[in-house]
Coordinates of C-alpha atoms in Angstrom, one line a residue:
M415 CA -23.0 26.2 14.2
A416 CA -24.2 27.6 17.5
Q417 CA -27.6 29.4 17.6
E418 CA -27.6 33.1 18.3
K419 CA -29.4 34.2 21.4
L420 CA -32.0 37.0 20.9
L421 CA -33.4 37.0 24.4
E422 CA -32.0 35.9 27.7
I423 CA -34.2 35.6 30.8
K424 CA -32.2 35.4 34.0
N425 CA -33.9 34.6 37.4
L426 CA -36.9 36.7 36.4
K427 CA -39.4 37.4 39.2
Q428 CA -42.7 39.2 39.2
H429 CA -44.3 39.5 42.6
F430 CA -47.5 41.4 43.2
N431 CA -48.1 43.1 46.6
P432 CA -44.5 42.3 47.7
G433 CA -43.9 42.2 51.4
K434 CA -47.6 41.9 52.2
A435 CA -49.7 39.0 53.5
N436 CA -51.4 38.7 50.2
M437 CA -48.2 38.7 48.1
V438 CA -48.5 36.7 44.9
K439 CA -45.3 35.2 43.3
A440 CA -46.7 35.1 39.8
V441 CA -43.2 34.5 38.3
D442 CA -40.7 33.2 40.8
G443 CA -37.1 33.0 39.5
I444 CA -37.3 31.6 36.0
S445 CA -34.4 31.5 33.5
F446 CA -34.4 30.6 29.8
D447 CA -33.1 31.7 26.4
I448 CA -34.8 32.3 23.1
Y449 CA -32.8 32.0 19.9
K450 CA -33.2 34.0 16.7
G451 CA -35.7 32.6 14.3
E452 CA -37.2 30.0 16.7
T453 CA -40.6 29.7 18.4
L454 CA -40.5 28.9 22.1
G455 CA -43.8 27.7 23.4
L456 CA -44.8 28.4 27.0
V457 CA -47.5 26.3 28.5
G458 CA -49.2 25.6 31.8
E459 CA -52.6 25.9 33.4
S460 CA -54.5 29.1 34.0
G461 CA -52.8 31.2 36.7
C462 CA -49.3 29.6 36.4
G463 CA -47.7 32.9 35.4
K464 CA -47.1 32.4 31.7
S465 CA -48.9 35.5 30.5
T466 CA -47.3 37.5 33.3
T467 CA -43.9 36.3 32.1
G468 CA -44.7 37.7 28.6
R469 CA -45.9 41.0 29.9
T470 CA -42.9 41.4 32.1
I471 CA -40.5 40.6 29.3
I472 CA -42.0 43.4 27.2
R473 CA -42.1 45.8 30.2
L474 CA -45.9 46.1 30.6
Y475 CA -44.9 45.2 34.2
D476 CA -41.7 46.2 35.8
A477 CA -39.8 43.1 37.0
T478 CA -39.5 42.6 40.7
D479 CA -36.0 41.0 40.2
G480 CA -33.9 39.4 37.6
Q481 CA -32.8 40.4 34.1
V482 CA -34.3 40.4 30.6
L483 CA -31.5 40.8 28.0
F484 CA -32.6 41.6 24.4
N485 CA -29.7 41.4 22.0
G486 CA -27.5 41.7 25.1
E487 CA -29.1 44.9 26.4
D488 CA -31.0 44.9 29.7
V489 CA -34.6 45.7 28.9
H490 CA -35.6 46.7 32.4
G491 CA -32.4 48.9 32.7
K492 CA -33.5 51.2 29.9
K493 CA -34.6 54.5 31.3
S494 CA -34.6 57.2 28.5
R495 CA -37.7 57.6 26.3
K496 CA -35.4 57.3 23.3
D497 CA -34.1 53.9 24.4
L498 CA -37.6 52.6 25.3
K499 CA -39.0 53.8 21.9
K500 CA -36.2 51.9 20.1
F501 CA -36.8 48.8 22.2
N502 CA -40.6 48.9 21.6
R503 CA -40.1 48.9 17.9
K504 CA -38.1 45.7 18.1
M505 CA -40.5 43.8 20.4
Q506 CA -44.2 43.6 19.9
M507 CA -47.1 41.7 21.4
I508 CA -50.3 40.0 20.0
F509 CA -52.9 39.9 22.7
Q510 CA -55.3 37.2 23.8
D511 CA -58.6 38.9 23.3
P512 CA -59.1 40.2 19.7
Y513 CA -62.2 42.0 20.8
A514 CA -60.8 44.0 23.7
S515 CA -57.3 44.7 22.2
L516 CA -58.6 46.9 19.4
N517 CA -59.9 50.4 20.0
P518 CA -63.6 50.3 18.9
R519 CA -63.6 54.0 18.1
M520 CA -60.7 53.8 15.6
K521 CA -60.8 52.7 12.0
V522 CA -58.6 49.7 11.1
A523 CA -56.2 51.9 9.1
D524 CA -55.5 54.1 12.2
I525 CA -55.2 51.0 14.5
I526 CA -52.5 49.5 12.2
A527 CA -50.8 52.7 11.5
E528 CA -50.5 53.8 15.2
G529 CA -47.0 52.3 15.5
I530 CA -46.0 53.7 12.1
D531 CA -47.0 57.2 13.3
I532 CA -45.3 56.9 16.7
H533 CA -42.0 55.8 15.1
G534 CA -42.2 58.2 12.1
L535 CA -41.9 55.3 9.6
A536 CA -44.1 56.9 6.8
K537 CA -42.8 60.0 5.0
T538 CA -46.2 61.0 3.5
K539 CA -49.9 60.2 3.9
E540 CA -49.7 58.1 0.7
D541 CA -46.8 56.1 2.1
R542 CA -48.7 55.5 5.3
L543 CA -51.7 54.3 3.5
K544 CA -49.7 52.0 1.2
R545 CA -48.0 50.5 4.3
V546 CA -51.4 49.8 5.8
Y547 CA -52.7 48.2 2.6
D548 CA -49.6 46.0 2.3
L549 CA -50.0 44.9 5.9
L550 CA -53.7 44.0 5.4
E551 CA -52.7 42.0 2.4
T552 CA -49.9 40.3 4.3
V553 CA -52.4 39.0 6.9
G554 CA -55.0 37.9 4.4
L555 CA -57.3 40.9 4.4
N556 CA -57.8 43.5 1.7
K557 CA -57.5 47.3 1.4
E558 CA -61.3 47.8 1.6
H559 CA -61.1 46.7 5.2
A560 CA -59.0 49.8 6.1
N561 CA -62.0 52.1 6.5
R562 CA -64.0 49.8 8.7
F563 CA -64.3 49.7 12.5
P564 CA -63.4 46.6 14.6
H565 CA -67.0 45.6 15.3
E566 CA -67.5 44.9 11.6
F567 CA -65.1 41.9 11.8
S568 CA -65.2 38.4 13.1
G569 CA -62.8 37.2 15.8
G570 CA -60.4 35.7 13.4
Q571 CA -60.3 38.8 11.3
R572 CA -59.7 41.0 14.3
Q573 CA -56.8 38.8 15.4
R574 CA -55.3 39.2 11.9
I575 CA -55.7 43.0 12.4
G576 CA -53.8 42.6 15.7
I577 CA -51.0 40.7 13.9
A578 CA -50.8 43.4 11.2
R579 CA -50.6 46.1 13.9
A580 CA -47.7 44.1 15.5
L581 CA -45.9 43.8 12.2
A582 CA -46.3 47.5 11.3
V583 CA -43.0 48.5 12.9
D584 CA -41.0 45.6 11.5
P585 CA -40.2 43.9 14.9
E586 CA -37.6 41.2 15.5
F587 CA -39.5 39.5 18.3
I588 CA -43.2 38.9 18.9
I589 CA -44.8 37.7 22.1
A590 CA -48.1 36.0 21.2
D591 CA -50.2 35.7 24.4
E592 CA -52.7 33.0 23.8
P593 CA -53.5 34.5 20.4
I594 CA -55.9 31.7 19.4
S595 CA -57.7 30.8 22.6
A596 CA -60.7 33.2 21.9
L597 CA -61.1 31.9 18.4
D598 CA -63.2 29.1 16.9
V599 CA -61.3 25.9 16.3
S600 CA -61.8 26.2 12.6
I601 CA -60.1 29.6 12.7
Q602 CA -57.3 28.7 15.1
A603 CA -55.3 26.7 12.5
Q604 CA -55.6 29.6 10.0
V605 CA -54.1 32.1 12.4
V606 CA -51.3 29.7 13.5
N607 CA -50.5 28.9 9.8
L608 CA -50.4 32.6 9.1
M609 CA -47.9 33.2 11.9
K610 CA -45.7 30.3 10.7
D611 CA -45.7 31.7 7.1
L612 CA -44.8 35.2 8.4
Q613 CA -42.0 33.8 10.5
K614 CA -40.4 32.2 7.5
E615 CA -40.9 35.3 5.3
K616 CA -39.7 37.9 7.8
G617 CA -37.3 35.9 10.0
L618 CA -39.4 36.5 13.1
T619 CA -38.8 35.0 16.6
Y620 CA -41.8 34.1 18.7
L621 CA -42.7 33.5 22.3
F622 CA -46.0 31.6 21.9
I623 CA -47.9 31.4 25.1
A624 CA -50.8 29.0 25.2
H625 CA -52.6 26.2 27.1
D626 CA -53.6 24.2 24.0
L627 CA -50.8 21.6 24.1
S628 CA -51.5 20.1 20.7
M629 CA -51.3 23.5 18.9
V630 CA -48.2 24.4 20.9
K631 CA -46.4 21.3 19.6
Y632 CA -47.4 22.2 16.0
I633 CA -45.9 25.7 16.1
S634 CA -43.0 25.4 18.6
D635 CA -39.4 24.4 18.2
R636 CA -39.0 24.2 22.0
I637 CA -41.5 24.1 24.8
G638 CA -41.3 25.3 28.4
V639 CA -43.8 24.1 31.0
M640 CA -44.7 26.5 33.9
Y641 CA -46.3 25.6 37.2
F642 CA -47.1 28.2 39.9
G643 CA -44.5 30.7 38.8
K644 CA -41.8 28.1 38.2
L645 CA -40.4 26.7 35.0
V646 CA -40.5 22.9 35.6
E647 CA -39.3 21.5 32.3
L648 CA -37.8 22.8 29.0
A649 CA -37.0 20.7 26.0
P650 CA -37.3 20.5 22.2
A651 CA -41.0 20.0 21.3
D652 CA -40.6 16.4 20.0
V653 CA -38.5 15.4 23.0
L654 CA -41.0 16.8 25.5
Y655 CA -43.9 15.0 24.0
K656 CA -42.1 11.7 23.5
N657 CA -40.3 11.7 26.9
P658 CA -41.8 14.0 29.5
L659 CA -39.9 13.8 32.7
H660 CA -41.5 16.1 35.3
P661 CA -44.7 14.6 36.8
Y662 CA -46.6 17.9 36.1
T663 CA -45.6 17.7 32.4
Q664 CA -46.8 14.1 32.3
S665 CA -50.1 15.1 33.8
L666 CA -50.6 17.8 31.2
L667 CA -49.8 15.5 28.3
S668 CA -52.1 12.8 29.7
A669 CA -55.0 15.2 29.3
I670 CA -54.7 15.7 25.6
P671 CA -57.6 14.0 23.8
L672 CA -57.0 12.1 20.5
P673 CA -59.6 11.3 17.8
D674 CA -59.4 7.6 18.6
P675 CA -62.3 6.1 20.4
D676 CA -60.4 3.0 21.5
Y677 CA -57.5 5.1 22.9
E678 CA -60.0 7.4 24.7
R679 CA -61.7 4.5 26.4
S680 CA -58.5 3.3 27.8
R681 CA -56.8 6.6 28.4
R682 CA -55.9 7.2 32.1
R683 CA -55.4 10.8 33.2
K684 CA -52.4 11.4 35.5
T685 CA -52.9 13.7 38.4
Y686 CA -50.0 15.8 39.6
E687 CA -49.5 16.1 43.4
P688 CA -46.7 18.5 44.4
S689 CA -46.2 16.4 47.6
V690 CA -44.6 13.7 45.4
H691 CA -41.3 15.6 45.5
N692 CA -41.0 15.6 49.3
Y693 CA -38.3 18.3 49.3
G694 CA -36.4 18.8 52.5
P695 CA -35.0 22.1 53.8
K696 CA -31.5 21.2 52.5
D697 CA -32.6 20.2 49.0
Q698 CA -31.3 22.5 46.3
V699 CA -34.1 22.5 43.7
E700 CA -33.1 24.1 40.4
M701 CA -33.2 23.6 36.6
R702 CA -30.8 20.8 35.7
E703 CA -29.8 19.7 32.2
I704 CA -30.5 16.0 32.0
A705 CA -29.8 15.7 28.2
P706 CA -28.6 18.3 25.7
G707 CA -31.3 21.0 25.6
H708 CA -33.6 19.1 28.1
F709 CA -33.9 20.8 31.4
I710 CA -35.9 19.8 34.5
H711 CA -36.7 21.5 37.8
C712 CA -35.6 19.0 40.4
S713 CA -33.3 18.2 43.4
E714 CA -30.0 16.4 43.1
K715 CA -31.6 13.2 44.3
E716 CA -34.4 13.4 41.8
F717 CA -31.9 14.2 39.0
E718 CA -30.1 10.9 39.7
Q719 CA -33.4 9.1 39.8
Y720 CA -34.5 10.5 36.4
K721 CA -31.1 9.6 34.8
A722 CA -31.5 6.0 36.1
Q723 CA -35.1 5.7 35.1
Y724 CA -34.6 7.0 31.5
N725 CA -31.1 5.7 30.9
Y726 CA -29.6 9.1 30.5

């Protein structure tokens, strides 16, 4: 049975200061699909464009070029406030910094209920408060927390409040922009496990943006690797970790430490040098499917080399 596409990204570009000497191609023509009920992990070093990709998908930035199709509808083509409001209810975001993403002057009940109020989801004050209490319980907090301010909570608790806020409007799709990077290691697993449980319970679809490769493997069904605005490899999580093809993916995976002293003493970090590709002006460099569901950004010559090297 074929998976149903929820999101289609087609040649998406996000250029800052276009046409100027200091133009930055933060996202430079990437394409991928996200299927209903799955988690797609997006990884890469700082500055590679992964967070900008998420923010462009949800329309925090207007795309320079390309398409974002959500349930077949062009996100960046929506103009009316009614259309945008409907779209914003279906797609929500969990932000990286649990300290900066919550208004310090608002009580937790009002932070969580903001989306409920905007979309008119509660008929009465009692209904509104019940929804807030239920959401707090869903993310592992209790109703006594509703009357507190954000500064009274730990980082992990604040991120749970952020998740509750995202869930308040019953979205189909959530973009999680490095949701655990600002948290202690002991809390990261709790937040990720909460997200996995919520996904099963509510049938959510995630774009999980991160730089922690071990955690991305744990939560993701498929993983995309970004480098300087380009998507260089996309594959099922297990396949990517067992058989990384692109030299940049190999360099990222070689940097993952393991709790094994013998392995760590002998581990050799691979360094990625873009010059290894040696592309000429006539080389057509694009994403090519080397095996079912496994795509790599390469030239035709490199594609044949990869197939010979890995017996594809």
